[in-house]
Short mmCIF file of C-alpha atoms in Angstrom, two decimals:
data_model
loop_
_atom_site.label_atom_id
_atom_site.label_comp_id
_atom_site.label_asym_id
_atom_site.label_seq_id
_atom_site.Cartn_x
_atom_site.Cartn_y
_atom_site.Cartn_z
CA UNK T 1 -0.01 0.00 -0.07
CA UNK T 2 2.84 2.37 0.97
CA UNK T 3 4.67 1.49 -2.28
CA UNK T 4 1.54 2.25 -4.32
CA UNK T 5 1.18 5.61 -2.47
CA UNK T 6 4.78 6.55 -3.35
CA UNK T 7 4.38 5.59 -6.97
CA UNK T 8 1.15 7.78 -7.05
CA UNK T 9 2.96 10.77 -5.56
CA UNK T 10 5.97 10.33 -7.94
CA UNK T 11 3.66 10.08 -10.93
CA UNK T 12 1.74 13.22 -9.86
CA UNK T 13 5.02 15.11 -9.37
CA UNK T 14 6.27 14.08 -12.82
CA UNK T 15 3.01 15.13 -14.45
CA UNK T 16 3.13 18.43 -12.67
CA UNK T 17 6.73 18.99 -13.72
CA UNK T 18 5.92 18.16 -17.32
CA UNK T 19 2.96 20.50 -17.31
CA UNK T 20 5.01 23.35 -15.80
CA UNK T 21 7.76 22.77 -18.38
CA UNK T 22 5.24 22.83 -21.24
CA UNK T 23 3.58 25.95 -19.88
CA UNK T 24 6.96 27.63 -19.52
CA UNK T 25 7.93 26.63 -23.08
CA UNK T 26 4.69 27.97 -24.43
CA UNK T 27 5.35 31.27 -22.63
CA UNK T 28 8.78 31.39 -24.22
CA UNK T 29 7.24 30.80 -27.67
CA UNK T 30 4.78 33.55 -26.91
CA UNK T 31 7.45 35.93 -25.88
CA UNK T 32 9.34 35.08 -29.12
CA UNK T 33 6.43 35.93 -31.34
CA UNK T 34 5.59 39.02 -29.28
CA UNK T 35 9.14 40.24 -29.52
CA UNK T 36 8.87 39.87 -33.32
CA UNK T 37 5.34 41.05 -33.72
CA UNK T 38 6.47 43.97 -35.88
CA UNK T 39 8.08 41.57 -38.22
CA UNK T 40 5.07 40.70 -40.35
CA UNK T 41 2.39 42.82 -38.70
CA UNK T 42 3.11 46.12 -40.49
CA UNK T 43 0.00 45.61 -42.58
CA UNK T 44 -3.37 44.50 -41.43
CA UNK T 45 -2.26 40.87 -41.21
CA UNK T 46 -2.10 38.44 -38.43
CA UNK T 47 1.07 36.61 -39.33
CA UNK T 48 4.08 36.78 -36.99
CA UNK T 49 7.58 35.52 -37.27
CA UNK T 50 11.22 36.30 -37.22
CA UNK T 51 13.14 38.19 -39.95
CA UNK T 52 16.82 37.65 -40.71
CA UNK T 53 17.91 41.30 -41.03
CA UNK T 54 20.91 40.70 -43.18
CA UNK T 55 19.14 39.38 -46.28
CA UNK T 56 17.41 41.27 -48.95
CA UNK T 57 13.80 40.97 -47.87
CA UNK T 58 11.58 39.20 -45.45
CA UNK T 59 8.26 37.72 -46.42
CA UNK T 60 6.20 34.64 -45.79
CA UNK T 61 3.70 32.84 -48.01
CA UNK T 62 0.70 30.88 -46.74
CA UNK T 63 1.65 27.18 -47.58
CA UNK T 64 -2.07 26.46 -48.28
CA UNK T 65 -3.13 29.17 -50.68
CA UNK T 66 -0.04 31.22 -51.62
CA UNK T 67 -1.08 34.48 -49.97
CA UNK T 68 1.88 36.71 -49.36
CA UNK T 69 2.74 38.55 -46.15
CA UNK T 70 5.72 40.79 -45.93
CA UNK T 71 7.50 42.86 -43.34
CA UNK T 72 7.92 46.25 -44.97
CA UNK T 73 11.25 47.86 -43.98
CA UNK T 74 12.64 44.60 -42.58
CA UNK T 75 15.26 42.42 -44.18
CA UNK T 76 15.97 38.75 -44.44
CA UNK T 77 14.38 35.42 -44.86
CA UNK T 78 11.54 34.60 -42.46
CA UNK T 79 11.61 31.88 -39.82
CA UNK T 80 9.18 30.30 -37.41
CA UNK T 81 6.20 31.78 -39.09
CA UNK T 82 2.90 31.56 -37.28
CA UNK T 83 -0.51 32.92 -37.97
CA UNK T 84 -3.81 32.70 -39.61
CA UNK T 85 -4.09 33.33 -43.32
CA UNK T 86 -6.70 36.00 -44.01
CA UNK T 87 -7.53 34.64 -47.44
CA UNK T 88 -8.00 30.88 -46.81
CA UNK T 89 -8.11 30.89 -43.00
CA UNK T 90 -5.34 28.29 -42.93
CA UNK T 91 -3.52 28.25 -39.59
CA UNK T 92 0.26 27.79 -39.89
CA UNK L 1 9.44 -26.95 -55.98
CA UNK L 2 10.47 -25.34 -52.66
CA UNK L 3 13.35 -23.62 -54.38
CA UNK L 4 11.01 -22.15 -56.95
CA UNK L 5 8.91 -20.54 -54.19
CA UNK L 6 11.90 -18.61 -53.07
CA UNK L 7 12.73 -17.29 -56.55
CA UNK L 8 10.24 -14.36 -56.60
CA UNK L 9 11.43 -13.36 -53.09
CA UNK L 10 15.06 -13.46 -54.30
CA UNK L 11 14.18 -11.39 -57.40
CA UNK L 12 12.33 -8.80 -55.19
CA UNK L 13 15.46 -8.46 -52.96
CA UNK L 14 17.72 -7.93 -55.99
CA UNK L 15 15.26 -5.42 -57.46
CA UNK L 16 15.05 -3.40 -54.24
CA UNK L 17 18.88 -3.49 -53.86
CA UNK L 18 19.21 -2.19 -57.46
CA UNK L 19 16.75 0.66 -56.77
CA UNK L 20 18.65 1.54 -53.62
CA UNK L 21 21.95 1.65 -55.51
CA UNK L 22 20.41 3.91 -58.14
CA UNK L 23 19.16 6.30 -55.52
CA UNK L 24 22.51 6.42 -53.88
CA UNK L 25 24.24 7.10 -57.18
CA UNK L 26 21.93 10.13 -57.65
CA UNK L 27 22.65 11.64 -54.23
CA UNK L 28 23.89 15.13 -54.35
CA UNK L 29 27.47 15.76 -53.41
CA UNK L 30 28.26 19.12 -51.89
CA UNK L 31 31.78 20.39 -52.66
CA UNK L 32 33.32 23.54 -51.09
CA UNK L 33 33.18 26.67 -53.15
CA UNK L 34 36.66 27.41 -54.59
CA UNK L 35 37.52 30.60 -56.43
CA UNK L 36 40.19 31.36 -59.07
CA UNK L 37 41.16 34.33 -57.06
CA UNK L 38 40.35 35.83 -53.64
CA UNK L 39 41.16 39.44 -52.91
CA UNK L 40 40.44 42.06 -50.30
CA UNK L 41 38.82 45.21 -51.68
CA UNK L 42 37.33 48.43 -50.35
CA UNK L 43 34.10 50.11 -51.33
CA UNK L 44 34.02 53.88 -51.88
CA UNK L 45 30.70 55.30 -50.46
CA UNK L 46 29.23 57.75 -53.01
CA UNK L 47 26.12 58.96 -51.21
CA UNK L 48 25.15 60.41 -47.84
CA UNK L 49 23.48 57.98 -45.52
CA UNK L 50 20.23 56.59 -46.91
CA UNK L 51 17.13 55.59 -44.94
CA UNK L 52 17.25 52.02 -46.21
CA UNK L 53 14.85 49.30 -45.38
CA UNK L 54 14.61 45.91 -47.13
CA UNK L 55 14.06 44.85 -49.82
CA UNK L 56 16.76 46.47 -51.91
CA UNK L 57 17.67 46.40 -55.55
CA UNK L 58 19.80 48.79 -57.55
CA UNK L 59 20.44 49.43 -61.26
CA UNK L 60 22.44 51.98 -63.12
CA UNK L 61 20.73 53.80 -65.98
CA UNK L 62 23.02 56.17 -67.80
CA UNK L 63 24.25 58.66 -65.21
CA UNK L 64 21.58 57.76 -62.65
CA UNK L 65 20.90 54.92 -60.21
CA UNK L 66 17.41 53.59 -59.65
CA UNK L 67 17.24 52.09 -56.22
CA UNK L 68 14.41 50.11 -54.71
CA UNK L 69 14.11 50.17 -50.92
CA UNK L 70 11.40 50.74 -48.45
CA UNK L 71 12.05 54.20 -47.04
CA UNK L 72 10.38 54.62 -43.67
CA UNK L 73 9.08 58.22 -43.78
CA UNK L 74 5.95 60.13 -43.09
CA UNK L 75 4.96 58.85 -46.56
CA UNK L 76 6.99 55.66 -47.15
CA UNK L 77 8.21 55.28 -50.76
CA UNK L 78 9.72 52.46 -52.71
CA UNK L 79 11.71 53.84 -55.66
CA UNK L 80 14.59 56.34 -55.28
CA UNK L 81 16.68 57.97 -58.02
CA UNK L 82 20.20 59.18 -57.34
CA UNK L 83 22.66 60.87 -59.72
CA UNK L 84 26.24 59.52 -60.29
CA UNK L 85 27.50 61.79 -57.45
CA UNK L 86 25.16 60.06 -55.04
CA UNK L 87 22.74 62.93 -54.67
CA UNK L 88 19.14 61.94 -54.37
CA UNK L 89 16.98 63.30 -57.21
CA UNK L 90 13.57 62.11 -55.98
CA UNK L 91 11.50 59.53 -54.20
CA UNK L 92 8.76 57.72 -56.16
CA UNK L 93 5.94 55.24 -55.79
CA UNK L 94 4.51 55.93 -52.32
CA UNK L 95 3.03 53.15 -50.24
CA UNK L 96 -0.70 52.83 -50.85
CA UNK L 97 -3.44 51.25 -52.85
CA UNK L 98 -4.02 54.09 -55.32
CA UNK L 99 -2.80 54.69 -58.85
CA UNK L 100 1.02 54.70 -59.10
CA UNK L 101 1.23 53.52 -55.48
CA UNK L 102 2.69 50.25 -54.19
CA UNK L 103 2.15 47.80 -51.37
CA UNK L 104 4.62 44.94 -51.86
CA UNK L 105 7.37 45.55 -54.32
CA UNK L 106 10.34 43.31 -53.93
CA UNK L 107 11.98 43.31 -57.33
CA UNK L 108 12.91 45.66 -60.08
CA UNK L 109 14.00 44.88 -63.60
CA UNK L 110 15.94 47.21 -65.79
CA UNK L 111 15.08 47.31 -69.50
CA UNK L 112 16.82 50.09 -71.34
CA UNK L 113 15.88 53.34 -69.58
CA UNK L 114 12.77 51.68 -68.02
CA UNK L 115 12.44 50.13 -64.64
CA UNK L 116 9.69 47.46 -64.18
CA UNK L 117 8.30 47.03 -60.68
CA UNK L 118 6.02 44.25 -59.80
CA UNK L 119 3.60 44.70 -56.88
CA UNK L 120 2.84 41.25 -55.69
CA UNK L 121 -0.12 42.21 -53.55
CA UNK L 122 -1.91 44.46 -55.99
CA UNK L 123 -1.19 42.26 -58.97
CA UNK L 124 0.09 45.08 -61.09
CA UNK L 125 3.29 46.03 -62.82
CA UNK L 126 4.50 49.61 -62.85
CA UNK L 127 7.00 51.05 -65.27
CA UNK L 128 9.23 53.97 -64.32
CA UNK L 129 11.03 55.71 -67.28
CA UNK L 130 14.12 57.88 -66.68
CA UNK L 131 14.96 60.50 -69.13
CA UNK L 132 18.44 61.92 -69.73
CA UNK L 133 17.86 64.64 -67.07
CA UNK L 134 16.83 62.13 -64.48
CA UNK L 135 13.16 62.96 -64.60
CA UNK L 136 10.86 60.01 -63.84
CA UNK L 137 7.51 59.19 -65.34
CA UNK L 138 5.48 56.25 -63.99
CA UNK L 139 2.82 54.23 -65.69
CA UNK L 140 1.12 51.07 -64.61
CA UNK L 141 -0.81 48.13 -66.02
CA UNK L 142 -2.83 45.48 -64.30
CA UNK L 143 -1.47 42.01 -64.78
CA UNK L 144 -3.18 38.80 -63.77
CA UNK L 145 -0.84 37.01 -61.49
CA UNK L 146 -1.05 33.23 -61.26
CA UNK L 147 -1.17 31.47 -57.96
CA UNK L 148 2.20 30.69 -56.39
CA UNK L 149 3.98 33.10 -58.67
CA UNK L 150 6.71 34.80 -56.64
CA UNK L 151 8.62 36.74 -59.29
CA UNK L 152 8.32 37.65 -62.97
CA UNK L 153 10.62 39.17 -65.50
CA UNK L 154 9.79 40.58 -68.84
CA UNK L 155 11.77 39.30 -71.95
CA UNK L 156 10.57 41.19 -74.99
CA UNK L 157 6.84 40.45 -75.14
CA UNK L 158 7.10 37.43 -73.00
CA UNK L 159 7.50 36.84 -69.25
CA UNK L 160 9.80 34.53 -67.34
CA UNK L 161 7.87 33.57 -64.20
CA UNK L 162 9.17 31.98 -60.98
CA UNK L 163 6.79 29.80 -58.87
CA UNK L 164 6.99 28.31 -55.43
CA UNK L 165 4.09 25.96 -55.10
CA UNK L 166 2.85 25.13 -51.59
CA UNK L 167 3.69 21.79 -49.95
CA UNK L 168 0.08 20.60 -49.80
CA UNK L 169 -0.40 20.90 -53.57
CA UNK L 170 -0.19 17.32 -54.90
CA UNK L 171 -1.76 17.69 -58.33
CA UNK L 172 -1.45 20.32 -61.02
CA UNK L 173 1.62 21.80 -59.42
CA UNK L 174 2.90 24.69 -61.32
CA UNK L 175 6.44 24.50 -62.68
CA UNK L 176 9.34 26.26 -60.94
CA UNK L 177 9.73 28.40 -64.05
CA UNK L 178 7.65 29.10 -67.01
CA UNK L 179 8.04 31.27 -70.07
CA UNK L 180 4.71 32.86 -70.77
CA UNK L 181 3.63 34.73 -73.84
CA UNK L 182 1.88 38.10 -73.74
CA UNK L 183 -1.31 36.24 -74.59
CA UNK L 184 -0.86 34.10 -71.51
CA UNK L 185 0.06 30.68 -72.93
CA UNK L 186 3.11 28.69 -71.79
CA UNK L 187 5.96 28.66 -74.22
CA UNK L 188 8.30 26.65 -72.03
CA UNK L 189 8.35 25.14 -68.51
CA UNK L 190 11.07 23.95 -66.00
CA UNK L 191 10.24 21.68 -63.07
CA UNK L 192 13.47 20.32 -61.63
CA UNK L 193 14.78 21.59 -58.29
CA UNK L 194 18.02 21.13 -56.39
CA UNK L 195 15.85 20.60 -53.30
CA UNK L 196 13.82 17.69 -54.69
CA UNK L 197 15.35 15.28 -52.22
CA UNK L 198 14.31 17.21 -49.09
CA UNK L 199 11.08 17.57 -47.19
CA UNK L 200 8.34 19.39 -49.24
CA UNK L 201 7.80 21.87 -46.36
CA UNK L 202 11.52 22.68 -46.28
CA UNK L 203 11.65 23.02 -50.03
CA UNK L 204 8.67 25.39 -49.94
CA UNK L 205 10.37 27.44 -47.29
CA UNK L 206 13.51 27.84 -49.22
CA UNK L 207 11.81 28.31 -52.66
CA UNK L 208 9.23 30.73 -51.42
CA UNK L 209 11.05 33.12 -49.24
CA UNK L 210 14.62 31.94 -49.11
CA UNK L 211 16.10 32.59 -52.46
CA UNK L 212 16.84 35.32 -55.11
CA UNK L 213 16.39 35.27 -58.83
CA UNK L 214 17.89 37.58 -61.47
CA UNK L 215 17.65 37.90 -65.19
CA UNK L 216 20.48 39.35 -67.32
CA UNK L 217 19.73 42.55 -69.20
CA UNK L 218 19.87 40.77 -72.57
CA UNK L 219 17.24 38.37 -71.36
CA UNK L 220 19.40 35.31 -72.17
CA UNK L 221 20.65 34.22 -68.72
CA UNK L 222 18.88 33.55 -65.50
CA UNK L 223 20.20 32.67 -62.05
CA UNK L 224 18.87 31.45 -58.73
CA UNK L 225 20.66 31.47 -55.46
CA UNK L 226 19.64 30.59 -51.84
CA UNK L 227 20.08 32.56 -48.60
CA UNK L 228 20.58 29.53 -46.40
CA UNK L 229 21.98 26.95 -48.71
CA UNK L 230 25.05 27.43 -50.84
CA UNK L 231 23.53 26.36 -54.13
CA UNK L 232 23.55 28.20 -57.40
CA UNK L 233 21.56 27.48 -60.54
CA UNK L 234 22.28 28.99 -63.98
CA UNK L 235 19.89 28.89 -66.93
CA UNK L 236 19.87 29.85 -70.56
CA UNK L 237 16.54 31.31 -71.80
CA UNK L 238 15.73 31.09 -75.51
CA UNK L 239 12.17 30.05 -76.27
CA UNK L 240 13.14 27.31 -73.86
CA UNK L 241 14.40 27.12 -70.25
CA UNK L 242 17.64 25.19 -70.11
CA UNK L 243 19.61 24.67 -66.83
CA UNK L 244 23.22 24.98 -67.79
CA UNK L 245 24.84 24.60 -64.38
CA UNK L 246 23.89 23.66 -60.80
CA UNK L 247 26.47 24.08 -58.13
CA UNK L 248 26.07 22.44 -54.71
CA UNK L 249 28.53 23.92 -52.19
CA UNK L 250 26.81 23.66 -48.78
CA UNK L 251 23.42 22.07 -47.90
CA UNK L 252 20.49 23.74 -46.11
CA UNK L 253 20.36 22.93 -42.40
CA UNK L 254 16.83 23.09 -41.20
CA UNK L 255 14.61 20.78 -39.33
CA UNK L 256 10.97 20.34 -40.08
CA UNK L 257 8.82 20.23 -36.87
CA UNK L 258 5.21 19.58 -37.77
CA UNK L 259 4.28 22.33 -40.18
CA UNK L 260 7.23 24.61 -39.08
CA UNK L 261 10.70 24.79 -40.53
CA UNK L 262 13.25 25.69 -37.85
CA UNK L 263 16.72 26.82 -38.73
CA UNK L 264 19.66 24.95 -37.20
CA UNK L 265 22.68 26.59 -35.63
CA UNK L 266 25.12 24.88 -37.98
CA UNK L 267 23.56 26.26 -41.15
CA UNK L 268 25.64 28.77 -43.04
CA UNK L 269 24.56 32.07 -44.42
CA UNK L 270 25.10 31.77 -48.10
CA UNK L 271 24.01 34.05 -50.93
CA UNK L 272 22.29 37.34 -50.46
CA UNK L 273 22.05 40.21 -52.97
CA UNK L 274 22.04 38.86 -56.60
CA UNK L 275 22.67 40.51 -59.94
CA UNK L 276 22.82 38.79 -63.36
CA UNK L 277 24.92 40.85 -65.83
CA UNK L 278 25.34 39.79 -69.46
CA UNK L 279 28.76 38.29 -68.86
CA UNK L 280 28.86 37.42 -65.12
CA UNK L 281 26.80 36.67 -62.09
CA UNK L 282 27.41 38.78 -58.93
CA UNK L 283 26.13 37.63 -55.56
CA UNK L 284 26.98 38.82 -52.16
CA UNK L 285 27.95 35.95 -49.86
CA UNK L 286 28.61 35.28 -46.21
CA UNK L 287 29.94 31.77 -46.15
CA UNK L 288 30.13 31.44 -42.31
CA UNK L 289 27.89 29.68 -39.80
CA UNK L 290 24.74 31.53 -38.80
CA UNK L 291 26.01 31.50 -35.20
CA UNK L 292 29.37 33.11 -36.14
CA UNK L 293 30.12 36.32 -34.31
CA UNK L 294 31.13 38.73 -36.96
CA UNK L 295 30.94 42.54 -37.11
CA UNK L 296 29.76 42.46 -40.68
CA UNK L 297 27.91 39.69 -42.51
CA UNK L 298 27.43 39.09 -46.22
CA UNK L 299 30.37 41.38 -47.05
CA UNK L 300 31.89 39.14 -49.70
CA UNK L 301 31.03 39.33 -53.37
CA UNK L 302 31.23 36.23 -55.46
CA UNK L 303 31.63 36.43 -59.22
CA UNK L 304 30.73 33.55 -61.52
CA UNK L 305 30.75 33.29 -65.29
CA UNK L 306 27.76 31.74 -67.01
CA UNK L 307 29.45 28.32 -67.18
CA UNK L 308 29.44 28.21 -63.34
CA UNK L 309 33.07 29.01 -63.03
CA UNK L 310 33.75 30.68 -59.63
CA UNK L 311 36.02 33.53 -60.74
CA UNK L 312 36.39 35.85 -57.75
CA UNK L 313 35.74 36.11 -54.09
CA UNK L 314 35.95 39.79 -53.28
CA UNK L 315 36.15 40.45 -49.53
CA UNK L 316 34.76 43.91 -48.99
CA UNK L 317 34.55 46.13 -45.97
CA UNK L 318 30.70 46.64 -46.03
CA UNK L 319 27.63 44.45 -45.99
CA UNK L 320 26.28 44.25 -49.50
CA UNK L 321 22.48 44.58 -49.57
CA UNK L 322 21.92 45.19 -53.34
CA UNK L 323 24.28 44.95 -56.19
CA UNK L 324 24.64 45.80 -59.89
CA UNK L 325 27.52 45.80 -62.34
CA UNK L 326 28.15 48.33 -65.08
CA UNK L 327 29.96 46.75 -68.03
CA UNK L 328 30.72 50.22 -69.41
CA UNK L 329 33.07 51.19 -66.64
CA UNK L 330 33.77 47.67 -65.03
CA UNK L 331 32.38 48.83 -61.65
CA UNK L 332 30.15 47.34 -59.14
CA UNK L 333 27.54 49.68 -57.64
CA UNK L 334 25.83 48.60 -54.45
CA UNK L 335 23.74 49.46 -51.48
CA UNK L 336 26.15 48.94 -48.67
CA UNK L 337 25.96 48.87 -44.80
CA UNK L 338 28.75 49.68 -42.44
CA UNK L 339 29.55 48.11 -39.04
CA UNK L 340 27.24 50.60 -37.30
CA UNK L 341 24.30 49.78 -39.55
CA UNK L 342 24.43 52.97 -41.61
CA UNK L 343 23.50 52.52 -45.26
CA UNK L 344 25.08 54.10 -48.40
CA UNK L 345 25.42 53.78 -52.11
CA UNK L 346 28.93 52.48 -52.86
CA UNK L 347 31.14 51.75 -55.79
CA UNK L 348 33.88 49.26 -56.40
CA UNK L 349 36.15 49.14 -59.50
CA UNK L 350 37.05 45.56 -60.37
CA UNK L 351 39.22 43.75 -62.87
CA UNK L 352 37.61 40.74 -64.45
CA UNK L 353 38.98 38.36 -67.13
#
């Protein structure tokens, strides 16, 4: 009985730890997108990501319908794109 | 009888092995980029600081420079004309949805004294004509743009179009390149890609937003380079699209996580600004790991001939954001950025074979 109790506690602790880690990771991701919100949000679009400044331009294309989103005034390829395409409503 | 039963199994094993060998023999081999000559050179800035924002393109028309960049201002503008002394003569094509205004202009093409500007979002092409006094007149025409078309270049009455089809498109995928008549029918197509062997999502990421294309002024040569993969493709255009050279120097280093493509630390920054001249290809190049700590990135200029021969690696003192070459005076003109992030027009006299 005591052994079962210990196993239950350990499992609960592990689950809690995993949940905390996931929540923390999600917060980090959220911070990343917030810190780069200006990247592709210059227009009226809802696509966020990260621009590599050193390149010639930065833009993203919805992989579902081909709608273009660009960061005016920013440079570079785009990474970790995330958003909702306004044309086809595809989430990427 | 028992032996005969094993025969089809044996044949299947041999067939599978043969297919495997064939695939291996087609695997791409990346070889380091080696130049005939490497030299350290210095740019001469010719303008005051410019309020540059990406994207950037530059071309020389007579005694003037037409430069595409997004100028953050009370009224942002896309096209800027400078004289040969680097003095700005005017700002054109303000941001907006109206006539002679632009929203998403990422490429310019120089044909004679005209500049063609394609607005991807408004599906229109604008033409800016420079007269001998540097005055600019702008006209525009609506052009139906096909789905997945990223770039388009005019060759006479025809267009050379570059496509990056989405990874979910399984049927009726457009070609990578097509040559389209003014009436809209396809004269020629080209499908093959150096990224055929990779994940479709990764290929889309690199094809759609991770590479540059440039057409030579005579409309006979075309080049594609990648930002995060050291790969160059050269084409000859003549009522057909023929790939004449494909150079693999360093592979893309990305991992695909679900529907996202994430860059890896050990990828290198490869080509950046690109310019196809009639005799040579010019591309700014970094060549170091993305994680490298350098004061200036993409400060090298690579020079190739149209046979894929790597002629020069010019190590400059500025980041090179846009580039063009004047065959008249053997000089590279560029939008350059110093260590502090200030932008200028610069020139660099070079000696080529």
